[in-house]
Amino acid sequence: MKIGIPRALLFYEYSPLWIAFFSNLGAEVVLSEQTNKRVLHQGTQTTVDDACIPVKLYHGHVLNLKDKVDYIFVPRIMGVSKGDFICPKFCGIPEMIKNSLTDIPKMINTTIDFTKTDKHFNDTIIEIGKYITKDENKILSSYDSALSEFNLYKDKLKQGQLPTDTNNINIFESNNRKIMLMGHPYNIYDNFINMNVIKKLRDDQYDVITPEMIDDNITSEYALQYDGKIFWNFARKLIGSCLYEVEKKQIDGMIYICSFGCGIDSIVSEIVERRIRKANIPFMLITIDEHSGEAGFNTRLEAFTDMIKWRHNLENNLSTHG
Amino acid sequence: MEKLYLGIDVGSVSTNVVIIDGNNNIIDKLYIRTMGNPINALKEGLKHAKVKMSELGSDFMISGVGTTGSGRQLAGFMVGADVIKNEITAHAIAASTFIPNVNTILEIGGQDSKIIILKNNVISDFAMNTVCAAGTGSFLDRQAARLGIPIEEFGAHALNSTTDVRIAGRCAVFAESDMIHKQQLGYSKEDIINGLCEALVRNYLNNLAKGKDIKGPIVFQGGVAANIGIKKAFEKALGLEIYVPTHYDVMGAIGSALLAKQEVIQKQKTKFLGLEMADVDFKVKGFECSHCPNVCEVIGIYKDENLSARWGDKCGRWTNINIPSPTV
């Protein structure tokens, strides 16, 4: 049996878990192609106009799996951590897909709530696994081993490897200047929609740090320092990462990538910007949408990295026009 | 032999060419409309520079060239640039060279607007307009044309305003409909133009300059700095004096010439291909690559009919010009 997973939205956070789970159960996992012009085009053509670009890309990725699989995994994500909420688009994505797209394979759209008790969560896992086998013990043991694989993967992230990296690297041993890339995982790891920002920064001799490299317990602890109530899960992750970096002072700049029209980013980027600026760390916000011309993006990126180099040269009393 | 340096800024609306000497004096400057054809605009600029160089005589030579602006890659390839730099860096270099201790640069061009904050002559912060082109030169151009006023005189009309008229400045489409509605109520052109200048400045300050630490000395540059109405509106809103440099319209080109000078002095050589490039036939031919679903729009630059550079492909497969372009 072939299970398709769209390479979009929470894919960049949870895909190793679900790929391992379905594979352990004996299913063949098929991923949609990397985001490309056709995915973007089909996504923007079929999605409701008001949706943000990540949701449009998700539609495109679902279409990309059409005719290739028996089921497409489009879960309804209700919650990922206790006490905070996830953007409503994750709760409504199965309906958006059902109503906007036709002639697509059957969907697995089980409701997933990671904040449920173990007993309840086991029911969720069994419900998903039953699409492949009736053996409940096999389903649960497949999930358990997938979870341990996932935890190993998360350890690798903490050493500085990005979800998009294939080889092992450890940036914390390098002397390069470090730029933190902030934003939702589906913006900072989708190299098509973010105009290959990670490669551009690395080619320019910067190491890239992302919130996923910081342990969830640490970000949650640092997020407690924030004096307002943090409503969204993403907000907690990003604000926590920001406050952690402000204290550790190990980054030379921060670039926040947000998608046009994102309600959560509109508030979080503002909070993060204020804290980062107070710490005298260079900050830049880049808004992305369906652009494919890179000139405007490159101009900003180049000016930002120039600025960091100049500042360093000034501090080292070298030529100011480095 | 005196060494001169060429700076080229190929922007969305104008293409600017300057020549500076070793002491940063402006020997020549030229501001031409790009008119959607950067290659022709640049060739015209180079022809002009050639005439100027022959006037100066054989004691002078161009020893380095820098390009900036959104067409900087194309221009850099055509002339053999020593430095290809983004326009934010170029503007900051130019302003800080000519106006010592400048703290804030307001730059409004054809399609972009920027704010650059400097500390100790080094950029400490900047912002560029994001999704909206309201409050840039193209918008003013369009409104001037609609009112039948030459853009050069547009700003001066604002100074004759007697009544405050508020125009919506958040969006160019909103601004235009608001202007039309106010005009239909009978407000004078002068009042409406003044209202528009104030709206543009309000939009700039609320959007780009939001949260920025604006301190004097403030320099206002870019093509729109010619507009006295906008300058006055900035002064009114900020309560600070705004300084418009003599060569406000070509500051980006000056910055790239300064960068080129520095590069050439350091490297002791130039990649400049010579002003004869003005007479070379440059053509651009594009094709859609069908190798993967990205369907990249690949651009080939032909120099006298010979393919000499190609870009636009994400994967770089067409960068090697020895591979023939597919026949379309």
XYZ file of C-alpha atoms in Angstrom:
650
model
C 0.000 0.000 0.000
C 1.269 3.473 -0.867
C 0.824 6.372 1.536
C 1.529 9.874 0.240
C 2.762 12.663 2.483
C 2.613 16.253 1.162
C 5.925 18.027 1.608
C 4.390 21.118 3.187
C 3.257 22.720 6.479
C 4.152 20.460 9.422
C 6.053 18.076 7.135
C 9.253 19.913 8.034
C 8.690 19.230 11.707
C 7.142 15.776 11.933
C 7.864 13.915 8.687
C 10.573 11.606 10.123
C 8.042 10.351 12.676
C 5.299 9.521 10.192
C 7.607 8.211 7.498
C 9.077 5.774 10.037
C 5.645 4.838 11.394
C 4.137 4.001 7.999
C 7.291 2.217 6.853
C 7.395 0.115 10.051
C 3.837 -0.926 9.273
C 4.951 -2.135 5.879
C 3.493 0.643 3.771
C 5.439 2.403 1.028
C 5.748 6.112 1.766
C 5.693 8.445 -1.218
C 6.615 12.097 -0.694
C 5.488 14.859 -2.989
C 8.300 16.489 -5.004
C 10.272 19.376 -3.561
C 8.266 22.567 -3.964
C 8.645 23.737 -7.547
C 6.922 26.085 -9.923
C 4.248 23.572 -10.860
C 3.393 22.847 -7.210
C 3.142 26.578 -6.549
C 1.073 27.171 -9.639
C -1.390 24.368 -8.944
C -1.630 25.405 -5.306
C -2.410 29.048 -5.968
C -4.853 28.063 -8.683
C -6.971 25.788 -6.496
C -6.838 27.279 -2.991
C -9.213 29.930 -1.688
C -7.722 33.298 -2.493
C -7.351 34.555 1.079
C -5.208 31.676 2.327
C -1.544 32.214 3.117
C 1.087 30.891 0.734
C 2.025 27.858 2.926
C -1.587 26.624 2.741
C -1.617 27.155 -1.025
C 1.585 25.158 -1.321
C -0.003 22.376 0.734
C -2.776 22.105 -1.851
C -0.157 21.982 -4.589
C 1.679 19.180 -2.816
C -1.523 17.172 -2.394
C -2.145 17.479 -6.140
C 1.421 16.424 -6.759
C 0.598 13.039 -5.151
C -2.484 12.495 -7.261
C -2.489 9.141 -9.108
C 0.664 8.087 -7.278
C -0.698 6.715 -3.988
C -3.571 4.831 -2.346
C -3.984 7.255 0.540
C -2.810 10.770 1.251
C -1.972 11.567 4.865
C -3.793 14.829 5.624
C -4.286 14.717 9.396
C -6.304 17.252 11.317
C -3.861 18.638 13.878
C -5.737 20.043 16.873
C -2.962 20.605 19.378
C 0.752 20.024 19.738
C 1.493 21.099 23.290
C -0.560 21.662 26.433
C -1.801 25.116 27.239
C -1.431 26.676 23.824
C -3.077 26.614 20.453
C -2.182 25.945 16.884
C -3.180 28.049 13.893
C -6.753 27.146 12.872
C -5.650 26.284 9.330
C -4.202 23.024 10.720
C -7.569 22.102 12.204
C -9.367 22.885 8.962
C -6.949 21.616 6.353
C -8.886 18.373 5.554
C -12.025 20.400 4.804
C -10.107 22.881 2.674
C -8.614 20.024 0.676
C -11.941 18.202 0.312
C -13.761 21.287 -0.904
C -11.113 22.742 -3.154
C -9.647 19.666 -4.834
C -11.377 16.964 -6.795
C -10.270 13.546 -8.041
C -7.623 13.050 -5.397
C -6.834 9.760 -3.620
C -8.627 8.897 -0.387
C -7.388 10.790 2.612
C -6.311 9.697 6.074
C -7.554 12.620 8.082
C -7.563 11.392 11.619
C -7.718 14.073 14.274
C -4.369 14.276 16.058
C -4.009 15.987 19.410
C -0.587 15.541 20.935
C -1.845 16.997 24.200
C -4.172 14.079 24.896
C -3.461 11.450 27.554
C -1.464 8.404 26.430
C -4.592 6.253 26.386
C -6.412 8.637 24.090
C -3.387 9.187 21.954
C -3.005 5.419 21.474
C -6.526 5.378 20.083
C -5.465 8.024 17.563
C -2.433 5.991 16.499
C -4.565 2.849 16.149
C -7.085 4.722 14.042
C -4.344 5.813 11.644
C -2.635 2.410 11.631
C -5.874 0.570 10.853
C -5.745 1.928 7.322
C -2.832 -0.461 6.875
C -3.245 -3.353 9.316
C -5.736 -4.634 11.865
C -2.973 -5.731 14.242
C -3.190 -3.190 17.077
C -0.044 -4.415 18.805
C 1.932 -4.028 15.616
C 0.536 -0.511 15.193
C 1.548 0.563 18.676
C 5.006 -1.001 18.511
C 5.549 0.561 15.079
C 4.714 3.935 16.562
C 7.004 3.404 19.549
C 10.001 2.593 17.393
C 9.141 5.461 15.028
C 9.091 7.758 18.043
C 12.551 6.697 19.157
C 13.868 7.251 15.636
C 12.237 10.675 15.695
C 13.949 11.516 18.966
C 17.334 10.582 17.489
C 16.560 12.883 14.590
C 15.705 15.711 16.957
C 19.039 15.225 18.715
C 20.763 15.752 15.384
C 18.921 19.046 14.942
C 20.310 20.187 18.267
C 23.814 19.670 16.921
C 23.157 22.129 14.145
C 21.828 19.954 11.372
C 18.830 21.321 9.507
C 15.817 19.202 8.516
C 16.856 19.788 4.903
C 20.459 18.638 5.422
C 21.432 15.165 4.358
C 24.948 14.981 5.750
C 26.116 15.387 9.314
C 27.431 18.780 10.251
C 28.103 20.451 13.555
C 28.017 24.208 13.240
C 28.673 24.809 16.882
C 32.279 23.830 16.275
C 32.735 26.357 13.459
C 34.035 29.902 13.768
C 31.724 31.342 11.130
C 29.412 34.182 12.010
C 25.959 32.972 12.860
C 22.624 34.179 11.588
C 19.456 32.945 13.157
C 16.661 32.222 10.726
C 13.331 32.686 12.458
C 9.876 31.761 11.327
C 7.578 28.823 10.811
C 9.413 25.643 9.746
C 7.427 25.548 6.498
C 8.821 28.961 5.584
C 12.424 28.561 6.664
C 12.949 25.030 5.304
C 11.038 25.247 2.016
C 13.959 26.321 -0.155
C 11.783 27.219 -3.105
C 9.496 29.661 -1.359
C 12.258 31.232 0.753
C 14.453 31.698 -2.333
C 17.127 29.343 -1.074
C 18.035 31.611 1.815
C 19.938 28.915 3.724
C 22.234 28.124 0.819
C 22.763 31.821 0.092
C 23.779 32.495 3.691
C 26.042 29.443 3.841
C 27.702 30.373 0.528
C 28.433 33.738 2.125
C 30.206 31.968 5.023
C 27.450 32.306 7.585
C 26.208 29.450 9.721
C 22.458 29.206 9.989
C 20.777 28.658 13.342
C 17.070 27.905 13.578
C 14.622 27.517 16.469
C 14.505 23.748 15.860
C 18.086 23.499 17.071
C 17.068 24.590 20.533
C 15.509 22.049 22.866
C 11.763 22.474 23.363
C 12.184 22.473 27.132
C 14.643 25.340 26.888
C 12.439 27.428 24.617
C 9.427 26.849 26.856
C 11.440 27.848 29.909
C 12.712 31.035 28.274
C 9.247 31.839 26.952
C 8.138 32.109 30.597
C 10.226 35.278 30.852
C 7.849 36.961 28.442
C 5.406 39.044 30.454
C 2.322 38.595 28.267
C 0.196 35.501 27.767
C 1.456 33.416 24.883
C -1.511 31.993 23.058
C 0.010 30.180 20.126
C 2.350 27.235 20.121
C 4.497 28.772 17.383
C 4.680 31.996 19.330
C 6.046 30.152 22.331
C 8.691 28.414 20.296
C 9.794 31.592 18.533
C 9.650 33.955 21.500
C 11.422 31.374 23.664
C 14.175 30.938 21.040
C 14.525 34.680 20.751
C 14.885 35.261 24.497
C 17.363 32.373 24.702
C 19.525 33.874 21.962
C 19.332 37.323 23.526
C 20.796 35.831 26.708
C 23.371 33.558 25.068
C 24.562 36.252 22.626
C 25.808 33.651 20.166
C 24.185 35.066 17.025
C 25.386 37.957 14.864
C 22.037 38.714 13.299
C 18.493 37.497 12.881
C 16.359 37.205 9.762
C 12.674 36.607 10.334
C 10.864 35.102 7.353
C 7.107 35.488 7.490
C 4.450 34.733 4.964
C 2.267 37.594 3.819
C -0.985 37.774 5.726
C 0.065 35.544 8.640
C -1.779 36.660 11.755
C 0.521 34.928 14.224
C 3.673 36.288 12.599
C 2.275 39.810 12.579
C 2.391 39.810 16.382
C 5.305 37.488 17.053
C 7.641 39.224 14.591
C 6.965 42.512 16.358
C 7.675 41.069 19.824
C 10.817 39.322 18.599
C 12.048 42.407 16.750
C 11.781 44.592 19.860
C 13.689 42.132 22.041
C 16.401 41.509 19.471
C 16.939 45.210 18.774
C 17.172 45.966 22.466
C 20.032 43.473 22.594
C 21.677 45.378 19.713
C 21.531 42.396 17.365
C 20.861 43.277 13.679
C 17.357 42.242 12.651
C 15.532 42.009 9.356
C 11.997 40.924 8.530
C 11.377 39.493 5.070
C 7.816 38.918 3.906
C 7.373 36.176 1.345
C 4.489 35.290 -0.937
C 4.317 33.785 -4.401
C 7.173 35.871 -5.837
C 9.628 34.190 -8.146
C 11.836 37.182 -9.027
C 14.746 37.075 -6.625
C 16.259 40.548 -7.126
C 14.379 42.228 -4.267
C 15.099 39.368 -1.896
C 18.798 39.250 -2.783
C 19.197 43.010 -2.373
C 17.893 42.852 1.181
C 19.892 39.771 2.074
C 23.104 41.200 0.650
C 22.610 44.537 2.400
C 21.970 42.724 5.666
C 25.099 40.576 5.510
C 27.141 43.629 4.408
C 25.870 45.434 7.470
C 27.009 42.632 9.778
C 30.465 42.533 8.165
C 30.858 46.314 8.501
C 29.874 46.264 12.113
C 32.457 43.602 12.856
C 35.129 45.422 10.917
C 34.369 48.574 12.848
C 34.617 46.750 16.148
C 37.964 45.376 15.045
C 39.064 48.860 13.915
C 39.695 47.762 10.370
C 38.575 49.488 7.185
C 34.942 50.496 7.486
C 34.091 49.620 3.911
C 34.954 45.934 4.059
C 47.586 60.034 -16.083
C 44.667 60.764 -13.806
C 42.542 57.833 -12.720
C 38.767 58.127 -12.862
C 36.081 55.732 -11.713
C 32.741 54.925 -13.266
C 29.616 54.234 -11.220
C 26.467 52.791 -12.783
C 23.056 52.470 -11.139
C 20.493 50.653 -13.261
C 17.203 51.216 -11.494
C 13.605 50.443 -12.369
C 12.872 53.969 -13.565
C 16.244 55.598 -14.186
C 19.730 54.540 -15.204
C 22.442 56.761 -13.781
C 26.067 56.986 -14.749
C 28.689 59.032 -12.915
C 32.411 59.572 -13.261
C 34.408 60.513 -10.174
C 38.074 61.294 -9.736
C 40.489 59.987 -7.126
C 39.454 62.759 -4.705
C 35.761 61.891 -5.012
C 34.914 64.930 -7.136
C 32.022 64.388 -9.522
C 33.450 64.851 -13.025
C 30.268 63.936 -14.866
C 26.802 62.645 -14.150
C 23.933 61.460 -16.244
C 20.360 60.550 -15.350
C 18.421 58.697 -18.066
C 15.045 57.021 -17.935
C 15.388 53.227 -18.156
C 12.102 52.987 -20.086
C 11.930 49.253 -19.550
C 15.102 48.696 -21.547
C 18.157 48.629 -19.266
C 20.527 47.551 -22.051
C 19.738 50.544 -24.243
C 19.725 52.934 -21.299
C 23.142 51.712 -20.208
C 24.563 51.910 -23.730
C 23.317 55.472 -24.009
C 24.979 56.237 -20.690
C 28.260 54.716 -21.858
C 28.137 56.686 -25.113
C 27.707 59.853 -23.117
C 30.652 58.894 -20.886
C 32.733 58.235 -23.995
C 32.058 61.741 -25.303
C 32.980 63.164 -21.934
C 36.219 61.167 -21.821
C 37.281 62.357 -25.248
C 36.591 65.966 -24.137
C 38.798 65.415 -21.109
C 41.628 64.188 -23.316
C 44.166 61.420 -23.028
C 45.435 62.445 -19.609
C 42.415 60.783 -18.074
C 41.392 57.158 -18.002
C 38.707 55.072 -16.381
C 40.415 52.736 -13.971
C 37.476 50.984 -12.369
C 33.740 50.497 -12.575
C 31.015 49.539 -10.125
C 27.358 48.698 -10.687
C 24.314 48.809 -8.433
C 20.520 48.921 -8.680
C 18.100 46.160 -9.566
C 19.831 45.745 -12.951
C 23.298 45.501 -11.401
C 24.052 41.937 -12.542
C 23.202 42.651 -16.158
C 25.069 45.963 -16.143
C 28.002 44.426 -14.291
C 28.320 41.763 -16.949
C 28.097 44.258 -19.809
C 30.854 46.563 -18.578
C 33.002 44.124 -16.608
C 32.341 45.552 -13.162
C 34.922 45.441 -10.408
C 32.159 45.645 -7.817
C 28.498 44.630 -8.081
C 26.773 45.877 -4.953
C 23.227 46.245 -3.689
C 21.764 49.743 -3.673
C 21.414 49.999 0.114
C 25.140 49.652 0.650
C 25.873 51.955 -2.319
C 23.569 54.713 -1.042
C 25.007 54.512 2.454
C 28.613 54.718 1.186
C 27.813 57.765 -0.942
C 25.934 59.626 1.777
C 28.492 58.941 4.478
C 31.334 60.036 2.193
C 29.773 63.382 1.309
C 27.877 64.191 4.476
C 30.051 63.324 7.459
C 28.220 61.983 10.513
C 24.981 61.455 8.635
C 22.582 59.513 10.836
C 19.556 58.893 8.670
C 19.183 58.401 4.935
C 15.736 58.646 3.406
C 15.856 57.297 -0.118
C 12.892 57.193 -2.440
C 13.418 55.817 -5.913
C 11.236 54.662 -8.757
C 9.976 51.427 -7.315
C 11.653 51.111 -3.951
C 11.880 53.255 -0.911
C 14.402 52.728 1.828
C 15.458 54.095 5.153
C 19.027 53.588 6.290
C 20.226 54.361 9.797
C 23.950 54.833 10.332
C 26.020 54.902 13.484
C 29.652 56.029 13.264
C 29.393 55.970 9.456
C 28.359 52.292 9.443
C 24.890 50.989 8.638
C 23.227 49.930 11.862
C 19.731 49.341 10.534
C 17.742 49.622 7.327
C 14.354 48.835 5.860
C 12.933 48.649 2.375
C 9.296 48.826 1.382
C 7.685 45.416 1.567
C 4.622 44.488 -0.432
C 3.491 47.912 -1.508
C 4.851 50.475 -3.950
C 2.705 53.327 -2.595
C 4.933 56.247 -1.860
C 7.506 55.706 -4.567
C 8.466 57.706 -7.616
C 6.361 55.678 -10.049
C 3.225 56.584 -8.149
C 4.050 60.294 -8.167
C 4.842 60.075 -11.881
C 1.430 58.621 -12.540
C -0.418 61.186 -10.457
C 1.467 64.063 -12.060
C 0.515 62.744 -15.484
C -3.110 62.418 -14.394
C -3.193 66.017 -13.220
C -1.382 67.176 -16.351
C 1.559 68.632 -14.441
C 5.192 67.907 -15.438
C 6.772 65.832 -12.672
C 9.570 68.402 -12.314
C 7.039 71.053 -11.204
C 4.900 68.730 -9.113
C 6.481 69.477 -5.732
C 6.518 73.234 -6.190
C 2.721 73.224 -6.593
C 2.414 71.781 -3.095
C 4.114 74.848 -1.648
C 1.246 77.045 -2.887
C -1.332 75.097 -0.951
C -3.533 77.089 1.419
C -5.876 74.445 2.845
C -4.997 71.089 4.395
C -6.531 68.184 2.504
C -6.103 64.698 3.907
C -5.438 61.974 1.333
C -5.394 58.263 2.241
C -1.746 57.254 1.996
C -1.784 53.582 2.910
C -2.272 52.291 -0.597
C -1.718 53.846 -4.020
C -5.132 52.723 -5.194
C -6.831 54.213 -2.118
C -4.817 57.414 -2.504
C -5.858 57.808 -6.095
C -9.566 57.338 -5.435
C -9.369 59.663 -2.424
C -7.657 62.300 -4.554
C -10.304 62.050 -7.231
C -13.102 62.356 -4.690
C -11.498 65.421 -3.102
C -10.959 66.960 -6.517
C -14.635 66.439 -7.366
C -15.553 68.343 -4.204
C -13.719 71.317 -5.623
C -10.410 71.414 -3.751
C -7.607 73.088 -5.691
C -4.877 71.107 -7.402
C -2.291 72.686 -5.109
C -4.106 71.549 -1.979
C -4.537 68.046 -3.319
C -0.892 67.770 -4.354
C 0.150 68.971 -0.918
C -2.203 66.430 0.650
C -0.649 63.733 -1.480
C 2.899 64.709 -0.447
C 1.868 64.549 3.197
C 0.121 61.211 2.683
C 3.189 59.737 1.032
C 5.394 60.900 3.884
C 2.919 59.598 6.467
C 2.897 56.210 4.771
C 6.697 56.133 4.611
C 7.117 57.037 8.271
C 4.418 54.680 9.538
C 5.501 51.801 7.404
C 9.204 51.823 6.640
C 10.442 54.026 9.408
C 8.284 52.464 12.111
C 10.360 52.000 15.255
C 13.491 53.414 13.615
C 15.662 55.817 15.540
C 15.517 58.850 13.244
C 18.066 61.495 14.210
C 19.715 64.339 12.343
C 21.631 64.922 10.193
C 19.061 63.535 7.787
C 19.815 63.163 4.107
C 17.067 62.773 1.527
C 18.164 61.228 -1.781
C 16.881 59.327 -4.787
C 14.871 60.728 -7.670
C 11.968 61.819 -5.473
C 14.245 64.139 -3.467
C 13.775 66.571 -6.388
C 10.256 67.031 -5.084
C 10.300 70.048 -2.803
C 6.796 69.263 -1.584
C 7.902 65.886 -0.207
C 10.952 67.429 1.435
C 8.787 70.032 3.176
C 6.328 67.360 4.260
C 9.182 65.314 5.795
C 10.440 68.387 7.631
C 6.960 69.125 8.926
C 6.382 65.547 10.095
C 9.803 65.022 11.684
C 10.395 68.548 12.972
C 13.975 68.255 11.720
C 15.891 69.837 8.885
C 16.304 67.626 5.825
C 19.397 67.921 3.719
C 19.150 67.171 -0.018
C 22.670 66.648 -1.436
C 23.667 68.312 -4.724
C 23.797 64.986 -6.547
C 20.766 63.503 -4.779
C 19.531 61.790 -7.955
C 22.688 59.780 -8.649
C 23.849 58.875 -5.130
C 23.581 55.134 -5.821
C 25.867 55.467 -8.859
C 28.293 57.600 -6.844
C 28.347 54.934 -4.138
C 29.175 52.213 -6.635
C 31.964 54.362 -8.132
C 33.387 54.846 -4.622
C 33.226 51.101 -4.005
C 34.927 50.443 -7.347
C 37.693 52.881 -6.490
C 38.336 51.104 -3.223
C 38.314 47.680 -4.863
C 40.702 48.704 -7.633
C 43.119 50.391 -5.236
C 43.149 47.218 -3.176
C 43.414 44.753 -6.056
C 45.657 46.975 -8.216
C 43.764 45.930 -11.358
C 40.393 46.348 -13.026
C 38.050 44.087 -14.954
C 36.605 47.050 -16.871
C 35.981 46.131 -20.507
C 36.170 49.722 -21.765
C 33.658 52.306 -22.964
C 33.670 50.605 -26.370
C 31.030 48.357 -24.837
C 28.667 51.175 -25.850
C 29.073 50.062 -29.461
C 28.781 46.336 -28.842
C 25.520 44.755 -29.809
C 23.932 43.137 -26.748
C 20.876 40.969 -27.151
C 18.877 38.977 -24.682
C 17.194 35.733 -25.615
C 15.314 33.633 -23.127
C 13.832 30.167 -23.039
C 11.936 28.029 -20.576
C 13.976 25.074 -19.432
C 11.890 21.923 -19.517
C 14.262 19.740 -17.546
C 12.300 19.803 -14.269
C 8.961 21.099 -12.970
C 10.545 24.426 -11.979
C 10.433 25.463 -15.641
C 13.055 28.143 -15.002
C 13.052 31.204 -17.229
C 16.632 31.123 -18.465
C 18.111 34.284 -19.939
C 21.009 34.248 -22.381
C 23.055 37.382 -23.058
C 24.463 37.592 -26.562
C 27.390 39.856 -27.224
C 27.662 40.517 -30.959
C 25.524 37.428 -31.601
C 27.735 35.201 -29.412
C 26.244 33.718 -26.290
C 28.375 35.055 -23.459
C 26.392 34.558 -20.241
C 23.328 32.785 -19.043
C 21.385 32.996 -15.816
C 17.949 32.464 -14.311
C 18.279 28.707 -13.811
C 17.936 27.503 -10.231
C 20.169 24.471 -10.642
C 22.963 26.137 -12.636
C 22.882 23.632 -15.507
C 22.933 26.417 -18.107
C 25.708 28.456 -16.474
C 28.241 26.728 -18.713
C 27.790 28.641 -21.974
C 29.426 25.880 -24.007
C 26.184 23.926 -23.719
C 23.998 25.176 -26.572
C 20.592 26.648 -25.666
C 17.683 24.465 -26.735
C 16.154 25.557 -30.013
C 12.677 26.904 -29.379
